[in-house]
Short mmCIF file of C-alpha atoms and ligand atoms in Angstrom, two decimals:
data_model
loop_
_atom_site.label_atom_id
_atom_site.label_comp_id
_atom_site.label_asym_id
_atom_site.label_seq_id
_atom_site.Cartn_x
_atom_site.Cartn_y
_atom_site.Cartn_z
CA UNK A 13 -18.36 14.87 -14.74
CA UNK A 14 -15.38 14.90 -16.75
CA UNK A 15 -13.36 11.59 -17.13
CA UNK A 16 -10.15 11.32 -18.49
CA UNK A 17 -7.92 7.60 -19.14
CA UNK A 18 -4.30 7.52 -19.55
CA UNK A 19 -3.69 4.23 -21.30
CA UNK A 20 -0.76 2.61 -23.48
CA UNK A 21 -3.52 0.63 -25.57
CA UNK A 22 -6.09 3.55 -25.56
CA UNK A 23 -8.29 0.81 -27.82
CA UNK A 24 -9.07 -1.48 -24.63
CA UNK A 25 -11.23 1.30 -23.82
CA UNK A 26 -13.38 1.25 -26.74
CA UNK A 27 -16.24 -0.69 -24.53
CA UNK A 28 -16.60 2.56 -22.91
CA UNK A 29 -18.57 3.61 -26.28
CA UNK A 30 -21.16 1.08 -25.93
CA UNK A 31 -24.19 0.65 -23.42
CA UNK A 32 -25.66 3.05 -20.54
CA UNK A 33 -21.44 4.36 -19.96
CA UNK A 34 -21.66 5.39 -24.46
CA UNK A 35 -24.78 6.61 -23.77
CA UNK A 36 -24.11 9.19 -21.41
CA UNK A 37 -21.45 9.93 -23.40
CA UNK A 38 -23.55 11.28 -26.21
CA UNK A 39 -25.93 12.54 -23.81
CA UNK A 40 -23.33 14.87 -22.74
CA UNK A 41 -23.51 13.17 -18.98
CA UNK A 42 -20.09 12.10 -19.21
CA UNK A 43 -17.52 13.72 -20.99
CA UNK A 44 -14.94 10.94 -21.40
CA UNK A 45 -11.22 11.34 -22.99
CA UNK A 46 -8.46 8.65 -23.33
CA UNK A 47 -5.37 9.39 -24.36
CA UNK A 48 -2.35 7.46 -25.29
CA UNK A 49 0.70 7.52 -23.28
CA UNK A 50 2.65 7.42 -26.18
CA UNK A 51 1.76 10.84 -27.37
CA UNK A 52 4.03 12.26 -24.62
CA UNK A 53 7.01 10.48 -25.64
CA UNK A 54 10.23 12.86 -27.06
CA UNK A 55 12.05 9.67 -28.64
CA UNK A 56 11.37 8.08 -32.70
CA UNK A 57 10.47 4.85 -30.36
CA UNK A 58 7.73 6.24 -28.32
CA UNK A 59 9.22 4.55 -25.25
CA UNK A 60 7.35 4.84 -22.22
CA UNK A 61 9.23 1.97 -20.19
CA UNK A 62 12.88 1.42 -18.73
CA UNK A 63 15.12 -1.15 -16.23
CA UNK A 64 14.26 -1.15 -12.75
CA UNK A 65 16.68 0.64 -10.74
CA UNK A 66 17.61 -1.93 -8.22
CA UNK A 67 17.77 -4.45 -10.57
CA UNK A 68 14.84 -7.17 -10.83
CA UNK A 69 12.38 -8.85 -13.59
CA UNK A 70 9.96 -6.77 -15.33
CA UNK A 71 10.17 -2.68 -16.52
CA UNK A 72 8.89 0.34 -15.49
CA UNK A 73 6.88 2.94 -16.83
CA UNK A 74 9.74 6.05 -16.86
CA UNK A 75 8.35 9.22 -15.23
CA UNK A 76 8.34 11.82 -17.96
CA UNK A 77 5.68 11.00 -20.44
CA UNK A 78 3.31 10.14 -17.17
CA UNK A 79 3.88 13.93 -16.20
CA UNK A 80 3.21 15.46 -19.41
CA UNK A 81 0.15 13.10 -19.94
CA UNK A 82 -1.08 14.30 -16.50
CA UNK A 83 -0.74 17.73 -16.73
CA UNK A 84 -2.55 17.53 -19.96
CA UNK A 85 -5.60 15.91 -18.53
CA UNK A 86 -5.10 18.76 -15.74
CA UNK A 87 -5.15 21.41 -18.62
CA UNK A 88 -8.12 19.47 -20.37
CA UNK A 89 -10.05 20.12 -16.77
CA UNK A 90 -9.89 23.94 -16.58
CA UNK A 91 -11.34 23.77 -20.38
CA UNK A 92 -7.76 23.92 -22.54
CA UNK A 93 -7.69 27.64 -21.16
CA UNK A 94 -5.33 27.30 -18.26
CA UNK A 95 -2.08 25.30 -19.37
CA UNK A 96 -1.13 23.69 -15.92
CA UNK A 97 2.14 22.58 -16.95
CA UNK A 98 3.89 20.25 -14.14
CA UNK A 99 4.05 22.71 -11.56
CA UNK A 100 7.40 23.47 -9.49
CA UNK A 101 7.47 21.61 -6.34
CA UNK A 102 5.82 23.33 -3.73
CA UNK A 103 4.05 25.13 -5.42
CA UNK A 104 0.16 25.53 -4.95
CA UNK A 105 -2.30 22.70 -5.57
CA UNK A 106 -4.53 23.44 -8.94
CA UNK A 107 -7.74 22.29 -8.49
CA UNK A 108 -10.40 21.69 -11.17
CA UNK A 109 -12.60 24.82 -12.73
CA UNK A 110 -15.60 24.22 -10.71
CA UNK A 111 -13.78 23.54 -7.11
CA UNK A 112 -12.16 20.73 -5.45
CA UNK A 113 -9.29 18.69 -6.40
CA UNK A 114 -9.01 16.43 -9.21
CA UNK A 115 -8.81 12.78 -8.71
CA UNK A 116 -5.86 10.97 -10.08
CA UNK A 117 -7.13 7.17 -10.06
CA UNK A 118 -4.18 4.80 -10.23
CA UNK A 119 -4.99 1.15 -10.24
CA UNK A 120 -2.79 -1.09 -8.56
CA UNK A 121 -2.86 -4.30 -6.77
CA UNK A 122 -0.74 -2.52 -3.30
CA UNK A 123 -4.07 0.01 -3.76
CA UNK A 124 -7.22 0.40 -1.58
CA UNK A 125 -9.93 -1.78 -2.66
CA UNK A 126 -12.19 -0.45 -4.75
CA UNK A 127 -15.91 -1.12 -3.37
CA UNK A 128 -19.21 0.59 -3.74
CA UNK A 129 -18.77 3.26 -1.54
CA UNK A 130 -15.55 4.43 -3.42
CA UNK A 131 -17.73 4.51 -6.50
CA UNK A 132 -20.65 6.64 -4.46
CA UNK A 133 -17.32 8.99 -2.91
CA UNK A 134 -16.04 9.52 -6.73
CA UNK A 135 -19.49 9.73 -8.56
CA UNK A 136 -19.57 12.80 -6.44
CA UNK A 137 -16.01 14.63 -7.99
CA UNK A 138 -15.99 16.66 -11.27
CA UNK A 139 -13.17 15.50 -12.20
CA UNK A 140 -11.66 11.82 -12.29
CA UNK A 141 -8.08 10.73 -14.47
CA UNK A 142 -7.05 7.63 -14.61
CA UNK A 143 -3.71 6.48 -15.38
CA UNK A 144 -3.54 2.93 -16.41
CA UNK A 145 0.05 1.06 -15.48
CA UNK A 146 1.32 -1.37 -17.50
CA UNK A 147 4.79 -3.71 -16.96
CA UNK A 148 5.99 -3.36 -13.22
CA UNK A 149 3.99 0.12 -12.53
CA UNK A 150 5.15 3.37 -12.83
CA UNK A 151 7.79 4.73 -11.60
CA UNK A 152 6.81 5.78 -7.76
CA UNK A 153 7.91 10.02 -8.18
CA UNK A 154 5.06 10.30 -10.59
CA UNK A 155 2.52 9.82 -7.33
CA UNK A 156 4.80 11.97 -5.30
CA UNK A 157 4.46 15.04 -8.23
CA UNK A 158 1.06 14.24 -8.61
CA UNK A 159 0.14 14.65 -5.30
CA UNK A 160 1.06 18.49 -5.94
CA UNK A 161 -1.74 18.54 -8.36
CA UNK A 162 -4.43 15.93 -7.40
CA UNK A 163 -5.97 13.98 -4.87
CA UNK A 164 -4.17 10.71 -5.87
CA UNK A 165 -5.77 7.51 -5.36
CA UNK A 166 -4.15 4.23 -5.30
CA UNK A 167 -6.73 1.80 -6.09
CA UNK A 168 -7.25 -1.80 -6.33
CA UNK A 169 -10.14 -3.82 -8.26
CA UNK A 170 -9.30 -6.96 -6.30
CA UNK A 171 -6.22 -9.24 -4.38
CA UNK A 172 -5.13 -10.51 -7.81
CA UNK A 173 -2.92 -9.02 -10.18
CA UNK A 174 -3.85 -8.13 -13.75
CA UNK A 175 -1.41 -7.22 -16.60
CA UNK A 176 -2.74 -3.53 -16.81
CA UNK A 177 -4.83 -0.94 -15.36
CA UNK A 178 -6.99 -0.79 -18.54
CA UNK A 179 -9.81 -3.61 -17.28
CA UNK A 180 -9.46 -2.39 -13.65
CA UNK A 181 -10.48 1.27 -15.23
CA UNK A 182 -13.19 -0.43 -17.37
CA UNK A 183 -14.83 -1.61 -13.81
CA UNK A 184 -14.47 1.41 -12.11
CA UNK A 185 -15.53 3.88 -14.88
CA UNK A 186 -18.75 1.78 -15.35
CA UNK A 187 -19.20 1.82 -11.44
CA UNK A 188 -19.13 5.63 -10.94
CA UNK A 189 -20.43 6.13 -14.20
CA UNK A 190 -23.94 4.48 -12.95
CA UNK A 191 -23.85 6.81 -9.97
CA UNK A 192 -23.81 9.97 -12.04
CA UNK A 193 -27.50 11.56 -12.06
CA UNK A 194 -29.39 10.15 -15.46
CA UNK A 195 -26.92 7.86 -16.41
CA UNK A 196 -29.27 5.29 -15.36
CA UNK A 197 -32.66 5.60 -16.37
CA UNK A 198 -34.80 4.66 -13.32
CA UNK A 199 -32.65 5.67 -10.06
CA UNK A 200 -34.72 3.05 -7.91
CA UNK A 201 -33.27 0.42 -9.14
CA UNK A 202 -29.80 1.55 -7.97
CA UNK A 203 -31.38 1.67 -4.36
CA UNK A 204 -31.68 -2.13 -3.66
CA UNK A 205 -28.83 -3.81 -5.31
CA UNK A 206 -26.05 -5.34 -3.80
CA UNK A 207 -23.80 -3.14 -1.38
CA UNK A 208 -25.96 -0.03 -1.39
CA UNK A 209 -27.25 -1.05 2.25
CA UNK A 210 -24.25 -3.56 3.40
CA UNK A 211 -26.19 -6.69 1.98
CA UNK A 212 -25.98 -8.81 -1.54
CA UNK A 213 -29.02 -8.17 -3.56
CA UNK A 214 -32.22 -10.94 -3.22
CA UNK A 215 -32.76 -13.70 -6.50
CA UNK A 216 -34.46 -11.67 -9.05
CA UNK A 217 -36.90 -14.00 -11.21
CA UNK A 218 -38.83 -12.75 -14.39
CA UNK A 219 -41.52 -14.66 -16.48
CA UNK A 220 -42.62 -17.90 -17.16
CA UNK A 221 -43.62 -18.47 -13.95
CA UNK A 222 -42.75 -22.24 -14.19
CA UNK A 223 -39.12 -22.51 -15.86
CA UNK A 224 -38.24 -26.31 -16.50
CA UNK A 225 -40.52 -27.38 -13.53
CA UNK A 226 -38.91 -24.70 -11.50
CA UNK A 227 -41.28 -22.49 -10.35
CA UNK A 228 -40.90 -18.83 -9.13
CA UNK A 229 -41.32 -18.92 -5.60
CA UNK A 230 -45.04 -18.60 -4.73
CA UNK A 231 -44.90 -15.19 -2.58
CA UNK A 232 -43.67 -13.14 -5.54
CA UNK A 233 -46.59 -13.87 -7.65
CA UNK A 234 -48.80 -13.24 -4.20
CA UNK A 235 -48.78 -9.24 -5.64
CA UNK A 236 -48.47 -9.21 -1.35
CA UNK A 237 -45.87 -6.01 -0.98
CA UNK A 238 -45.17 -6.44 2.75
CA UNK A 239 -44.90 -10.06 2.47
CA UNK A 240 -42.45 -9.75 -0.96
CA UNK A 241 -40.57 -7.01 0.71
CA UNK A 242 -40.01 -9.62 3.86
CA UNK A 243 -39.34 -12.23 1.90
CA UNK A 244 -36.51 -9.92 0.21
CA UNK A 245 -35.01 -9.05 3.28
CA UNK A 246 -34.64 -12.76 4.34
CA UNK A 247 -33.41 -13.61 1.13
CA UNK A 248 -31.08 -11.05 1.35
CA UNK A 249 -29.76 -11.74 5.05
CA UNK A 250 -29.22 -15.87 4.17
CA UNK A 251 -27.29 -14.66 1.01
CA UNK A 252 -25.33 -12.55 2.99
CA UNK A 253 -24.03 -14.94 5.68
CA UNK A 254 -23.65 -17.86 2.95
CA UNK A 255 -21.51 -15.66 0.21
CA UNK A 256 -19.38 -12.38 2.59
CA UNK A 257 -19.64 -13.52 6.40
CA UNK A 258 -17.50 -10.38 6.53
CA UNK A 259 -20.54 -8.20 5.32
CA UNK A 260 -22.48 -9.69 8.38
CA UNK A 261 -19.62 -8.84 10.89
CA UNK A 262 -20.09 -5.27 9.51
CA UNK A 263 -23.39 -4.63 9.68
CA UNK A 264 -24.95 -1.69 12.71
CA UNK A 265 -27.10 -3.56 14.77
CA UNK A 266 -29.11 -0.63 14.49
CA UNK A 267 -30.42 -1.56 11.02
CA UNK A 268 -31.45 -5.02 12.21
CA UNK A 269 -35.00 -5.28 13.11
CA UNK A 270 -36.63 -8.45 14.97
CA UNK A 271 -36.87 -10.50 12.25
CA UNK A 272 -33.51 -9.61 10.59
CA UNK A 273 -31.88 -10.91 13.72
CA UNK A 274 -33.88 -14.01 13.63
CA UNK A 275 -33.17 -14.54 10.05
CA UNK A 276 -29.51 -14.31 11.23
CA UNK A 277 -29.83 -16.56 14.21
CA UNK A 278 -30.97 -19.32 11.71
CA UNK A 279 -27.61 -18.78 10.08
CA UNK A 280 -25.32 -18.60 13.18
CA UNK A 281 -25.24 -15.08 13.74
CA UNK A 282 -25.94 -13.06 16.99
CA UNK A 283 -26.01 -9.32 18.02
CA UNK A 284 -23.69 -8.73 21.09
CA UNK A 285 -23.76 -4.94 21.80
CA UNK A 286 -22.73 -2.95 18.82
CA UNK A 287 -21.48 -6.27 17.12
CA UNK A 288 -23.06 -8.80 14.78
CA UNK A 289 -21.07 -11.84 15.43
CA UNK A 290 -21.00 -15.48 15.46
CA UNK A 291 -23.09 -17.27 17.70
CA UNK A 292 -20.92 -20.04 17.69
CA UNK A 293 -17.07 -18.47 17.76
CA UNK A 294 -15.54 -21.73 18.42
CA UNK A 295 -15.44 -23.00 15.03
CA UNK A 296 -14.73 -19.36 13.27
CA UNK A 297 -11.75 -16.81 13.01
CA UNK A 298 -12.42 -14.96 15.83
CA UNK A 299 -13.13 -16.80 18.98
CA UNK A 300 -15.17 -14.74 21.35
CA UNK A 301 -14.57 -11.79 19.15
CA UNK A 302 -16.59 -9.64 16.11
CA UNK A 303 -15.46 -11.33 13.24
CA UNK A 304 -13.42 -8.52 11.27
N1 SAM B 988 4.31 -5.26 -9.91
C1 SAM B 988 3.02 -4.80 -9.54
C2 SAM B 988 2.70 -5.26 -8.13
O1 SAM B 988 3.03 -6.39 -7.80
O2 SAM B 988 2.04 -4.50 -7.38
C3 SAM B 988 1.97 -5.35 -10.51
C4 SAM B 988 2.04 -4.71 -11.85
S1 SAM B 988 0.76 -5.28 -12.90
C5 SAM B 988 1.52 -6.58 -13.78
C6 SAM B 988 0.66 -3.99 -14.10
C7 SAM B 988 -0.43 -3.00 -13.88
O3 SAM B 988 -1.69 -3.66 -13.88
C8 SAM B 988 -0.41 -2.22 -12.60
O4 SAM B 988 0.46 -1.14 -12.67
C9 SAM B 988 -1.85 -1.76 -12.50
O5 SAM B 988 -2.10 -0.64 -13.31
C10 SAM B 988 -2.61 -2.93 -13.10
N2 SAM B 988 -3.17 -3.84 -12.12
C11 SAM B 988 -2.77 -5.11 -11.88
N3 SAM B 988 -3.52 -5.68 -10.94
C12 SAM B 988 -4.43 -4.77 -10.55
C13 SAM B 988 -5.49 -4.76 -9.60
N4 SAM B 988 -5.74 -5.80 -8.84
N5 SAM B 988 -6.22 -3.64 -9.47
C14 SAM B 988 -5.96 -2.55 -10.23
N6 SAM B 988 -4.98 -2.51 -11.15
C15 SAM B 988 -4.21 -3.59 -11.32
#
């Protein structure tokens, strides 16, 4: 997978040296460019940001440098050879060497939320760039143009609002990144973590077995797998319906076994149909209804 990150402070992304992500890197898994925004700049000031038309606090990132940058990264995907400069409009869509579209990331708070299955979608494409905003955002024409040229993805790490897209690319980069085949070591263990099947991940406990007179609980030193793999699943379900209610409201029925729905009862939660919901909808959101 090739990666490249548009940034104005290309040294935020320095962490993406270090651990499993630098690893890859060097292993050849990942190739992995950021480039500053600056570089693209025609003025002695390097200015990448102007007054809002409209009039209101805050600049914007002008259009110019953004399509230069772009097109670059676009060049950088079909190996330097094919310079991809910004097309005329209407012209044909370039895709990447090996097929399908590249992926223009753009994180934004007014963006879809970025959640596991967006990583699993992306960890999938050949070819991601990122463009990190800065200021007010950048100037909306630059996701119109790159639409010509990309599959352009407005996304969001979150409902708050950072200062730039540079820690919002740090998350997701690390996300997909762990996706990618061999980037981590032992694939099982990206099987039962949180998200991958619509439920937080159980406690996870390692030795001594008693910790400051807390002990482990008893059935994972039991060496019992159908009993620890139960006891997981509970775990699991009353984590669920504590911490994201709204992860319960999504689950299939289909995936609940006997005990799984008695697990849930326990917590308030009953399956009506092709619904999990509330047992009790008085008290709740949705009265009567699957709570969304
Ligand atoms: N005025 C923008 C708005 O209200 O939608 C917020 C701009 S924010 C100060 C500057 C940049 O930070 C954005 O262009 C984006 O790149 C990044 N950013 C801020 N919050 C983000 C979030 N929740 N997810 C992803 N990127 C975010």
């Amino acid at each position: 997978m090739r990666i490249d990150v548009v940034s104005i402070f290309p040294e935020y992304l320095a962490a993406l040296d270090l651990s499993l992500i630098g690893k890859a890197r060097q292993q050849g898994l990942l190739e992995l460019t950021v480039t500053d925004l600056r570089e693209f700049t025609g003025d002695r000031h390097r200015t990448v940001d102007d007054t809002p038309y409209g009039g209101g606090a805050g600049m914007v990132m002008k259009p110019e440098p953004w399509a230069l940058a772009l097109a670059a990264a676009l060049r950088a995907g079909h190996g330097g050879a094919d310079p991809a400069a910004p097309a005329p409009v209407g012209s044909a869509p370039v895709g990447t060497a090996g097929g399908g579209r590249p992926v223009l990331v753009v994180p934004s708070p007014a963006g879809e939320v970025f959640t596991q299955a967006t990583a699993r979608e992306l960890a999938l494409r050949e070819h991601l760039v990122f463009a990190c905003g800065r200021y007010e955002g950048i100037d909306e024409r630059v996701v119109d143009w790159a639409g010509e040229h990309f599959e352009v993805r407005p996304t969001s790490l979150g409902d708050y609002v950072l200062n730039g897209g540079e820690v919002a690319v740090l998350a997701m980069v690390e996300a997909i990144g762990r996706l990618v085949p061999g980037v981590v070591g032992n694939p099982e263990s990206l099987v039962e973590e949180s998200h991958s099947d619509g439920l937080l991940e159980y406690p996870v406990y390692t030795k001594p077995a008693v910790w400051r007179e807390r002990p482990v609980p008893e059935v994972l030193l039991s060496g019992h797998h159908g009993r620890i793999s139960r006891w997981r699943r509970d775990r699991q379900l009353q984590r669920t319906a504590a911490r994201r209610p709204d992860l319960v409201a999504a689950l299939d029925p289909a995936v609940l076994d006997r005990s799984d729905r008695a697990v849930l009862a326990e917590e308030g939660w009953v399956v009506a149909g092709e619904h999990v919901v509330r047992a009790d909808p008085s008290g709740h959101d949705a009265p009567g209804a699957p709570v969304a």
